[in-house]
Short mmCIF file of C-alpha atoms in Angstrom, two decimals:
data_model
loop_
_atom_site.label_atom_id
_atom_site.label_comp_id
_atom_site.label_asym_id
_atom_site.label_seq_id
_atom_site.Cartn_x
_atom_site.Cartn_y
_atom_site.Cartn_z
CA MET A 1 -56.14 96.44 -79.22
CA ASN A 2 -54.69 93.11 -78.32
CA ILE A 3 -56.51 89.74 -78.16
CA THR A 4 -54.99 86.61 -76.76
CA ARG A 5 -56.28 83.12 -76.00
CA GLU A 6 -55.37 80.58 -73.39
CA ASN A 7 -56.66 77.05 -73.90
CA VAL A 8 -57.60 75.65 -70.49
CA ASP A 9 -58.13 72.23 -72.01
CA ALA A 10 -59.51 70.76 -75.22
CA LEU A 11 -63.02 71.99 -74.52
CA ASN A 12 -62.48 75.28 -72.58
CA ALA A 13 -60.55 78.46 -73.30
CA VAL A 14 -60.21 82.03 -71.97
CA VAL A 15 -59.91 84.98 -74.36
CA LYS A 16 -58.39 88.20 -73.05
CA VAL A 17 -59.11 91.48 -74.76
CA ASP A 18 -56.90 94.56 -74.01
CA ILE A 19 -58.37 97.85 -75.16
CA ALA A 20 -56.13 100.93 -75.25
CA LYS A 21 -57.09 104.60 -75.34
CA GLU A 22 -56.30 105.03 -79.01
CA ASP A 23 -58.91 102.24 -79.83
CA TYR A 24 -61.90 104.31 -78.69
CA SER A 25 -60.80 107.91 -78.09
CA ASP A 26 -61.48 109.34 -81.56
CA LYS A 27 -65.01 107.74 -81.69
CA VAL A 28 -65.83 109.02 -78.17
CA GLU A 29 -64.62 112.53 -79.04
CA LYS A 30 -66.72 112.65 -82.25
CA ILE A 31 -69.88 111.50 -80.47
CA LEU A 32 -69.37 114.11 -77.73
CA SER A 33 -68.74 116.82 -80.36
CA ASP A 34 -72.06 115.86 -82.01
CA TYR A 35 -73.77 115.98 -78.60
CA ARG A 36 -72.41 119.47 -78.08
CA LYS A 37 -73.95 120.70 -81.34
CA THR A 38 -77.42 119.62 -80.36
CA ALA A 39 -77.41 119.73 -76.49
CA ASN A 40 -80.04 121.87 -74.83
CA ILE A 41 -78.66 123.02 -71.49
CA PRO A 42 -80.19 126.05 -69.63
CA GLY A 43 -77.99 129.08 -69.72
CA PHE A 44 -76.26 128.18 -72.99
CA ARG A 45 -77.10 128.73 -76.56
CA LYS A 46 -77.46 125.63 -78.78
CA GLY A 47 -74.02 124.58 -79.89
CA GLN A 48 -72.27 126.83 -77.42
CA VAL A 49 -72.19 124.46 -74.40
CA PRO A 50 -68.57 124.12 -73.06
CA MET A 51 -66.99 120.84 -74.04
CA GLY A 52 -65.98 120.21 -70.45
CA MET A 53 -69.63 120.28 -69.34
CA VAL A 54 -70.59 117.93 -72.15
CA LYS A 55 -67.94 115.47 -71.12
CA LYS A 56 -68.91 115.78 -67.44
CA GLN A 57 -72.53 115.06 -68.18
CA TYR A 58 -72.26 112.41 -71.02
CA GLY A 59 -68.58 111.37 -71.15
CA LYS A 60 -68.71 108.21 -68.99
CA ALA A 61 -71.97 106.94 -70.54
CA VAL A 62 -70.60 107.35 -74.12
CA LEU A 63 -67.28 105.76 -73.14
CA VAL A 64 -68.91 102.67 -71.67
CA ASP A 65 -71.21 102.28 -74.65
CA GLU A 66 -68.38 102.66 -77.19
CA VAL A 67 -66.01 100.28 -75.30
CA ASN A 68 -68.83 97.58 -75.17
CA LYS A 69 -69.50 98.01 -78.89
CA LEU A 70 -65.82 97.79 -79.69
CA LEU A 71 -65.46 94.75 -77.38
CA GLN A 72 -68.29 92.76 -79.06
CA ASP A 73 -67.17 93.60 -82.62
CA ALA A 74 -63.63 92.59 -81.84
CA LEU A 75 -64.64 89.43 -80.16
CA ASN A 76 -66.96 88.33 -82.97
CA LYS A 77 -64.26 89.15 -85.55
CA TYR A 78 -61.70 87.18 -83.57
CA LEU A 79 -63.89 84.02 -83.32
CA THR A 80 -64.60 84.30 -87.08
CA GLU A 81 -60.95 84.78 -88.12
CA GLU A 82 -59.65 82.13 -85.79
CA LYS A 83 -62.43 79.74 -87.00
CA LEU A 84 -63.24 78.76 -83.49
CA ASP A 85 -66.31 76.50 -83.21
CA VAL A 86 -67.77 77.59 -79.90
CA LEU A 87 -70.81 76.27 -78.08
CA GLY A 88 -73.26 78.74 -76.61
CA GLN A 89 -71.89 82.28 -76.36
CA PRO A 90 -68.68 83.70 -74.78
CA LEU A 91 -69.27 84.34 -71.02
CA PRO A 92 -67.73 87.54 -69.60
CA LYS A 93 -65.68 86.83 -66.42
CA PRO A 94 -67.14 88.89 -63.55
CA GLN A 95 -65.51 92.33 -62.95
CA ASP A 96 -66.98 94.08 -60.06
CA ASN A 97 -65.10 97.34 -60.05
CA ILE A 98 -64.17 98.47 -63.51
CA ASP A 99 -62.33 101.85 -63.29
CA TRP A 100 -63.92 103.75 -66.16
CA ASP A 101 -61.54 106.68 -65.39
CA ALA A 102 -58.60 104.62 -66.61
CA GLU A 103 -57.29 104.83 -70.08
CA ALA A 104 -56.89 101.11 -70.86
CA PHE A 105 -59.18 98.18 -70.09
CA THR A 106 -58.88 94.47 -69.97
CA PHE A 107 -61.80 92.04 -70.34
CA GLU A 108 -61.76 88.23 -70.17
CA PHE A 109 -64.31 85.80 -71.69
CA GLU A 110 -64.77 82.02 -71.05
CA LEU A 111 -65.33 79.91 -74.18
CA GLY A 112 -66.82 76.49 -74.52
CA LEU A 113 -65.29 74.75 -77.53
CA ALA A 114 -66.90 72.11 -79.74
CA PRO A 115 -65.20 68.72 -79.41
CA GLU A 116 -63.31 66.96 -82.13
CA PHE A 117 -64.80 63.56 -83.02
CA GLU A 118 -65.43 61.15 -85.88
CA VAL A 119 -68.83 59.82 -87.04
CA GLU A 120 -69.14 56.19 -88.06
CA LEU A 121 -72.31 55.52 -90.04
CA LYS A 122 -71.69 51.78 -90.50
CA SER A 123 -73.16 50.23 -87.44
CA LYS A 124 -72.30 46.61 -86.64
CA LYS A 125 -75.88 45.67 -86.36
CA ALA A 126 -77.96 46.59 -89.39
CA ILE A 127 -80.67 49.28 -89.00
CA THR A 128 -84.05 48.23 -90.54
CA GLN A 129 -85.52 50.26 -93.39
CA TYR A 130 -89.16 49.31 -93.67
CA ASN A 131 -90.88 48.86 -97.02
CA ILE A 132 -94.55 49.01 -96.12
CA ILE A 133 -97.02 47.60 -98.61
CA ALA A 134 -100.77 47.88 -98.78
CA ASP A 135 -101.92 44.18 -98.92
CA ASP A 136 -105.08 42.91 -100.30
CA LYS A 137 -106.89 42.85 -96.98
CA MET A 138 -106.21 46.52 -96.44
CA ILE A 139 -107.23 47.47 -99.96
CA ASP A 140 -110.53 45.51 -99.70
CA GLU A 141 -111.30 47.16 -96.38
CA GLN A 142 -110.68 50.60 -97.89
CA VAL A 143 -112.94 49.76 -100.86
CA GLU A 144 -115.72 48.78 -98.43
CA ARG A 145 -115.16 51.95 -96.35
CA ILE A 146 -115.58 54.01 -99.59
CA GLN A 147 -118.75 52.09 -100.49
CA LYS A 148 -120.19 52.71 -96.99
CA GLN A 149 -119.30 56.36 -97.10
CA TYR A 150 -120.97 56.94 -100.36
CA GLY A 151 -123.81 54.50 -99.93
CA LYS A 152 -127.34 55.35 -98.93
CA LEU A 153 -129.20 54.66 -95.67
CA VAL A 154 -132.20 52.24 -95.75
CA SER A 155 -134.63 52.26 -92.87
CA GLN A 156 -134.96 49.14 -90.80
CA ASP A 157 -137.58 47.85 -88.39
CA VAL A 158 -135.19 46.02 -86.03
CA VAL A 159 -131.52 46.39 -85.12
CA GLU A 160 -129.11 44.04 -86.85
CA ASN A 161 -125.32 43.54 -86.34
CA ASP A 162 -124.42 46.01 -89.08
CA SER A 163 -127.16 48.64 -88.35
CA GLU A 164 -126.59 52.32 -87.68
CA VAL A 165 -128.63 53.13 -84.63
CA THR A 166 -129.59 56.65 -83.56
CA GLY A 167 -130.81 57.30 -80.09
CA THR A 168 -130.35 59.31 -76.87
CA TYR A 169 -128.21 58.52 -73.81
CA LYS A 170 -129.77 59.73 -70.55
CA ASN A 171 -128.88 59.83 -66.90
CA GLU A 172 -130.73 62.38 -64.69
CA GLU A 173 -128.23 62.48 -61.85
CA LYS A 174 -125.31 63.37 -64.14
CA GLU A 175 -127.56 65.48 -66.40
CA ILE A 176 -126.64 63.28 -69.40
CA ASP A 177 -128.97 63.87 -72.44
CA ASN A 178 -127.02 63.27 -75.67
CA THR A 179 -128.24 62.08 -79.10
CA VAL A 180 -125.76 60.02 -81.09
CA THR A 181 -125.62 57.62 -84.05
CA LEU A 182 -123.58 54.53 -83.38
CA THR A 183 -122.63 51.16 -84.81
CA LEU A 184 -122.50 48.08 -82.64
CA ASP A 185 -118.87 47.24 -83.41
CA LYS A 186 -117.87 50.36 -81.26
CA PHE A 187 -118.91 48.65 -78.04
CA LYS A 188 -116.21 46.82 -76.03
CA GLY A 189 -118.17 43.63 -75.21
CA LYS A 190 -120.34 41.28 -77.25
CA ALA A 191 -122.85 41.32 -74.40
CA THR A 192 -123.70 44.96 -75.11
CA GLU A 193 -124.15 44.25 -78.81
CA LYS A 194 -126.56 41.42 -78.01
CA LYS A 195 -128.76 43.82 -76.07
CA PHE A 196 -129.26 45.87 -79.24
CA VAL A 197 -129.81 43.15 -81.84
CA GLY A 198 -133.52 42.70 -82.42
CA ALA A 199 -134.54 45.96 -80.66
CA LYS A 200 -136.96 48.34 -82.23
CA VAL A 201 -137.58 52.11 -82.42
CA GLY A 202 -138.79 53.32 -78.98
CA ASP A 203 -137.03 50.49 -77.06
CA VAL A 204 -135.07 51.66 -74.03
CA ILE A 205 -131.83 49.80 -73.26
CA THR A 206 -130.05 50.06 -69.92
CA LEU A 207 -126.25 50.11 -70.05
CA LYS A 208 -123.44 50.28 -67.56
CA THR A 209 -120.80 52.90 -68.47
CA LYS A 210 -117.90 50.86 -67.06
CA GLY A 211 -116.41 48.83 -69.86
CA LEU A 212 -118.98 50.10 -72.37
CA TYR A 213 -116.32 51.37 -74.87
CA ASN A 214 -112.63 50.65 -75.47
CA ASP A 215 -111.42 53.98 -74.21
CA ASP A 216 -112.50 57.18 -72.42
CA HIS A 217 -112.56 59.28 -75.61
CA GLU A 218 -115.41 57.19 -77.10
CA LEU A 219 -117.35 57.47 -73.84
CA MET A 220 -116.78 61.24 -73.72
CA HIS A 221 -118.31 61.55 -77.24
CA ALA A 222 -121.25 59.26 -76.45
CA LEU A 223 -122.19 61.01 -73.22
CA LYS A 224 -120.91 64.46 -74.07
CA LEU A 225 -118.84 64.66 -70.87
CA GLY A 226 -115.26 65.90 -70.15
CA HIS A 227 -112.33 63.56 -69.71
CA ASP A 228 -112.27 64.00 -65.92
CA GLU A 229 -115.91 63.23 -65.76
CA VAL A 230 -115.79 59.94 -67.66
CA HIS A 231 -112.50 58.65 -66.13
CA GLY A 232 -113.57 55.73 -63.87
CA LEU A 233 -117.32 56.48 -64.41
CA ASP A 234 -119.38 53.61 -63.21
CA ILE A 235 -123.11 54.41 -63.56
CA GLU A 236 -126.19 53.20 -65.47
CA VAL A 237 -127.40 55.12 -68.55
CA THR A 238 -130.50 54.50 -70.76
CA PHE A 239 -130.37 54.55 -74.48
CA THR A 240 -133.65 55.19 -76.24
CA ILE A 241 -133.69 54.11 -79.95
CA THR A 242 -135.20 56.76 -82.28
CA GLU A 243 -134.02 55.50 -85.64
CA ILE A 244 -132.55 52.31 -87.19
CA ASN A 245 -130.85 52.32 -90.58
CA LYS A 246 -128.66 50.09 -92.64
CA ARG A 247 -126.07 51.61 -94.89
CA GLU A 248 -126.48 50.12 -98.38
CA LEU A 249 -123.09 49.94 -100.13
CA ALA A 250 -122.56 52.24 -103.03
CA ASP A 251 -122.11 50.62 -106.47
CA LEU A 252 -118.54 50.50 -107.81
CA ASP A 253 -119.42 52.24 -111.01
CA GLN A 254 -118.11 55.11 -113.04
CA GLU A 255 -120.21 57.72 -111.30
CA LEU A 256 -118.45 56.84 -107.98
CA PHE A 257 -115.02 56.72 -109.57
CA ASP A 258 -115.54 60.17 -111.07
CA LYS A 259 -116.79 61.50 -107.72
CA LEU A 260 -113.59 60.20 -105.99
CA PHE A 261 -110.86 60.98 -108.46
CA GLY A 262 -112.26 63.23 -111.30
CA LYS A 263 -113.64 62.29 -114.63
CA ASP A 264 -112.24 59.11 -116.19
CA VAL A 265 -109.08 58.99 -114.00
CA VAL A 266 -110.17 55.55 -112.73
CA LYS A 267 -112.33 53.37 -114.98
CA SER A 268 -112.58 49.92 -113.25
CA VAL A 269 -112.47 48.22 -109.84
CA THR A 270 -108.99 47.02 -110.75
CA GLU A 271 -107.76 50.61 -111.37
CA LEU A 272 -109.56 51.68 -108.22
CA LYS A 273 -107.60 49.21 -106.10
CA THR A 274 -104.38 50.17 -107.87
CA LYS A 275 -105.01 53.80 -107.10
CA ILE A 276 -105.75 53.03 -103.40
CA LYS A 277 -102.62 50.95 -103.20
CA GLU A 278 -100.45 53.71 -104.80
CA ASP A 279 -101.88 56.48 -102.59
CA ALA A 280 -101.53 54.38 -99.42
CA GLU A 281 -98.00 53.37 -100.09
CA LYS A 282 -96.94 57.00 -100.78
CA GLN A 283 -98.10 57.74 -97.21
CA PHE A 284 -96.37 54.68 -95.91
CA VAL A 285 -92.99 55.82 -97.39
CA GLN A 286 -93.17 58.94 -95.17
CA GLN A 287 -93.80 56.88 -92.07
CA ALA A 288 -91.09 54.37 -92.95
CA ASP A 289 -88.58 57.25 -93.65
CA GLN A 290 -89.40 58.93 -90.39
CA LYS A 291 -88.85 55.67 -88.50
CA LEU A 292 -85.51 55.15 -90.26
CA LEU A 293 -84.48 58.73 -89.50
CA ASN A 294 -85.35 58.25 -85.78
CA ASP A 295 -83.52 54.99 -85.60
CA VAL A 296 -80.29 56.26 -87.31
CA THR A 297 -80.45 59.40 -85.08
CA GLU A 298 -80.71 57.19 -81.99
CA TYR A 299 -77.81 55.01 -83.12
CA LEU A 300 -75.52 57.99 -83.88
CA VAL A 301 -76.23 59.71 -80.51
CA GLU A 302 -75.64 56.51 -78.62
CA ASN A 303 -72.49 55.42 -80.43
CA THR A 304 -70.73 58.69 -81.30
CA LYS A 305 -68.63 59.35 -78.20
CA PHE A 306 -67.27 62.74 -77.20
CA ASP A 307 -67.05 65.01 -74.22
CA LEU A 308 -68.82 68.36 -73.86
CA PRO A 309 -67.79 71.41 -71.81
CA ALA A 310 -70.65 70.58 -69.38
CA GLU A 311 -69.63 73.05 -66.65
CA PHE A 312 -69.39 75.93 -69.12
CA LEU A 313 -72.66 74.99 -70.79
CA THR A 314 -74.50 74.83 -67.48
CA LYS A 315 -73.10 78.24 -66.48
CA TRP A 316 -74.09 79.66 -69.81
CA LEU A 317 -77.66 78.29 -69.49
CA GLN A 318 -78.09 80.21 -66.31
CA ASN A 319 -78.11 83.47 -68.22
CA ALA A 320 -79.09 82.41 -71.78
CA GLY A 321 -82.88 82.74 -71.44
CA GLU A 322 -85.16 85.59 -70.57
CA LYS A 323 -85.36 84.28 -67.00
CA GLN A 324 -82.20 83.63 -65.07
CA LEU A 325 -81.81 80.18 -63.63
CA ASP A 326 -80.07 79.04 -60.54
CA GLN A 327 -77.40 76.32 -60.52
CA ALA A 328 -79.87 73.41 -60.01
CA GLN A 329 -82.24 74.61 -62.70
CA ALA A 330 -79.44 75.16 -65.17
CA GLN A 331 -78.09 71.62 -64.43
CA GLU A 332 -81.49 70.18 -65.05
CA GLU A 333 -81.93 72.16 -68.29
CA TYR A 334 -78.49 70.93 -69.48
CA GLU A 335 -79.33 67.33 -68.87
CA LYS A 336 -82.58 67.70 -70.73
CA SER A 337 -80.90 69.32 -73.78
CA GLU A 338 -77.70 67.36 -73.87
CA LYS A 339 -78.93 64.63 -76.26
CA SER A 340 -80.28 67.24 -78.64
CA LEU A 341 -77.00 69.18 -78.58
CA ARG A 342 -74.99 66.05 -79.32
CA TYR A 343 -77.16 65.29 -82.36
CA GLN A 344 -76.88 68.85 -83.57
CA LEU A 345 -73.06 68.54 -83.46
CA ILE A 346 -73.17 65.11 -85.18
CA GLU A 347 -75.66 66.39 -87.83
CA GLY A 348 -73.36 69.45 -88.48
CA LYS A 349 -70.39 67.28 -89.08
CA LEU A 350 -72.32 64.94 -91.42
CA ILE A 351 -73.67 67.95 -93.28
CA GLU A 352 -70.18 69.25 -93.85
CA GLU A 353 -68.47 65.87 -94.64
CA ASN A 354 -71.25 64.98 -97.18
CA ASN A 355 -71.63 68.50 -98.63
CA VAL A 356 -75.29 68.62 -97.82
CA GLN A 357 -76.69 71.95 -99.16
CA VAL A 358 -80.12 73.47 -99.40
CA THR A 359 -80.46 76.32 -101.90
CA MET A 360 -83.22 79.00 -102.01
CA ASP A 361 -84.45 77.29 -105.23
CA ASP A 362 -84.80 74.10 -103.19
CA ILE A 363 -86.85 75.83 -100.60
CA LYS A 364 -89.11 77.60 -103.19
CA ASN A 365 -89.73 74.31 -105.10
CA HIS A 366 -90.60 72.48 -101.93
CA ALA A 367 -92.98 75.28 -100.90
CA ARG A 368 -94.67 75.13 -104.28
CA GLU A 369 -95.10 71.28 -104.16
CA MET A 370 -96.48 71.61 -100.55
CA ILE A 371 -99.00 74.27 -101.63
CA LYS A 372 -99.94 72.29 -104.74
CA ALA A 373 -100.76 69.28 -102.59
CA GLN A 374 -102.82 71.35 -100.12
CA MET A 375 -104.79 72.94 -103.07
CA ALA A 376 -105.46 69.44 -104.50
CA GLN A 377 -107.10 68.47 -101.31
CA PHE A 378 -109.66 71.20 -101.85
CA GLY A 379 -110.30 70.24 -105.44
CA GLN A 380 -107.91 72.78 -107.08
CA MET A 381 -106.04 70.28 -109.28
CA SER A 382 -104.34 72.62 -111.73
CA PRO A 383 -103.21 75.91 -110.14
CA SER A 384 -101.11 78.20 -112.37
CA ASP A 385 -97.40 78.76 -111.90
CA LYS A 386 -98.16 82.39 -110.98
CA GLU A 387 -100.60 81.30 -108.29
CA LEU A 388 -98.11 78.85 -106.79
CA ASP A 389 -95.23 81.47 -106.91
CA ASP A 390 -97.33 84.19 -105.29
CA ILE A 391 -98.50 81.90 -102.48
CA ALA A 392 -94.96 80.50 -102.01
CA ALA A 393 -93.58 84.03 -101.78
CA ARG A 394 -96.08 84.85 -98.99
CA VAL A 395 -95.27 81.64 -97.14
CA LEU A 396 -91.55 82.19 -97.39
CA SER A 397 -91.76 85.82 -96.24
CA ASN A 398 -92.30 84.26 -92.77
CA GLN A 399 -88.75 83.53 -91.69
CA GLU A 400 -89.85 80.89 -89.25
CA GLU A 401 -91.69 79.04 -92.03
CA ALA A 402 -88.73 79.28 -94.40
CA ARG A 403 -86.40 77.96 -91.68
CA ARG A 404 -88.75 75.02 -90.96
CA ILE A 405 -88.84 74.07 -94.66
CA SER A 406 -85.08 74.38 -94.85
CA GLU A 407 -84.69 71.99 -91.90
CA GLN A 408 -87.09 69.53 -93.52
CA LEU A 409 -85.01 69.52 -96.72
CA ILE A 410 -81.72 69.04 -94.79
CA SER A 411 -83.33 66.05 -93.00
CA GLN A 412 -84.47 64.56 -96.35
CA LYS A 413 -80.98 65.01 -97.80
CA LEU A 414 -79.36 63.46 -94.76
CA LEU A 415 -81.81 60.55 -94.96
CA GLU A 416 -80.51 59.87 -98.47
CA VAL A 417 -76.97 59.86 -97.07
CA TYR A 418 -78.03 57.38 -94.38
CA LYS A 419 -79.68 55.05 -97.00
CA GLU A 420 -76.53 55.14 -99.11
CA LYS A 421 -73.83 54.90 -96.35
CA ALA A 422 -75.29 53.32 -93.23
CA ASN A 423 -75.64 49.65 -92.59
CA ILE A 424 -79.22 49.23 -93.70
CA LYS A 425 -81.32 46.13 -94.20
CA VAL A 426 -84.76 46.39 -96.02
CA LYS A 427 -87.76 44.61 -94.60
CA GLU A 428 -90.95 44.38 -96.52
CA LEU A 429 -94.25 43.96 -94.61
CA SER A 430 -97.90 45.06 -94.47
CA TYR A 431 -98.97 48.10 -92.60
CA GLU A 432 -100.71 46.06 -90.01
CA ASP A 433 -97.54 44.07 -89.34
CA PHE A 434 -95.47 47.29 -89.34
CA VAL A 435 -97.73 48.78 -86.56
CA LYS A 436 -97.41 45.59 -84.52
CA GLU A 437 -93.63 45.42 -84.82
CA VAL A 438 -92.89 49.08 -84.27
CA TYR A 439 -95.61 50.14 -81.87
CA GLY A 440 -96.73 46.90 -80.33
CA ASP A 441 -100.08 45.15 -80.92
CA LYS A 442 -102.46 47.94 -79.82
#
């Protein structure tokens, strides 16, 4: 067997594989001999079928199968030994009329080669790393939410601004008949709020659906309708009040602290606020890190310049999936996936240059911590090591889940590389200001 390569250019090559008779003949003869021992052909005893008949009936099929196996094995070995970094898979050049009666065969494959390029992490303009803090306003609001959540309802005679009002929305034409409990701050306009203040049980309030709530999802919940039904809905509904309550705030005492965090974990309002701040800022770190990862990724893709074997990849995409694509569909698919492919190549280079590695122990430990956090949410604060190991083993037996965790860990380790080597500036701000700056004032 002889394999040669011709480089068309820096990104494309053609590999030619010459297969001679001596490369496959012994294997084909052995398979046909084994067939002969077991073949059931009318008129012949088992194992006594003439070899010529076996070759006539099975010879070509066995030859084709063995040559294809030999071809794939040889090609894969060649790519490995030559350390060729290929994109996609080798594409066989079309051969319409292969003469399987010949003794020697030649096959050609097109290769798309990965480009050579350098990655520069130090951008001219610094990339912002956000340090999000829980400010006093946010902490006080969270304390009040906790007090409301664990407080008790006190019945009222008339609706006040902070009342919880239970009642039924109705509209005969649209067959609306839905009972809900609402607070007045959910309404979009102050005019609606004024209609409720001072009302009593049994009062019927007429409302227009247009502009009643800030978005369609709230209206869907209120009227128990689908999204398409509430979109642009402009009708009158009645709301009949059946119950008026005020939520009395829970006392900030040890009973509440123990209910929230376990016995004696928190012993004062100061400690409560500290705990709220710590828990909130742990969550903020995840958001800030994801934002930084997205921003560095965007910078790398936009500023790391290299060419790709676009024509080859488009051709490869035509046959890569379960469903064959035409030229236009493959071109569209390539354009959609090009950015992702570029980042994969950049990421691969950064992983290699910075020796980023994820071991099986890393994956197991991450799975254990993930399971431990999930169990804590359901009140299981101290699972045994055996419990964690057993659950982690079950989770990681799913190859897709193990791969997902591995990718998460690689991203985390790359993020540490970015923080160390990229041009980063740290900006500290409240969560409210972070949302405004990153997502707009919504």
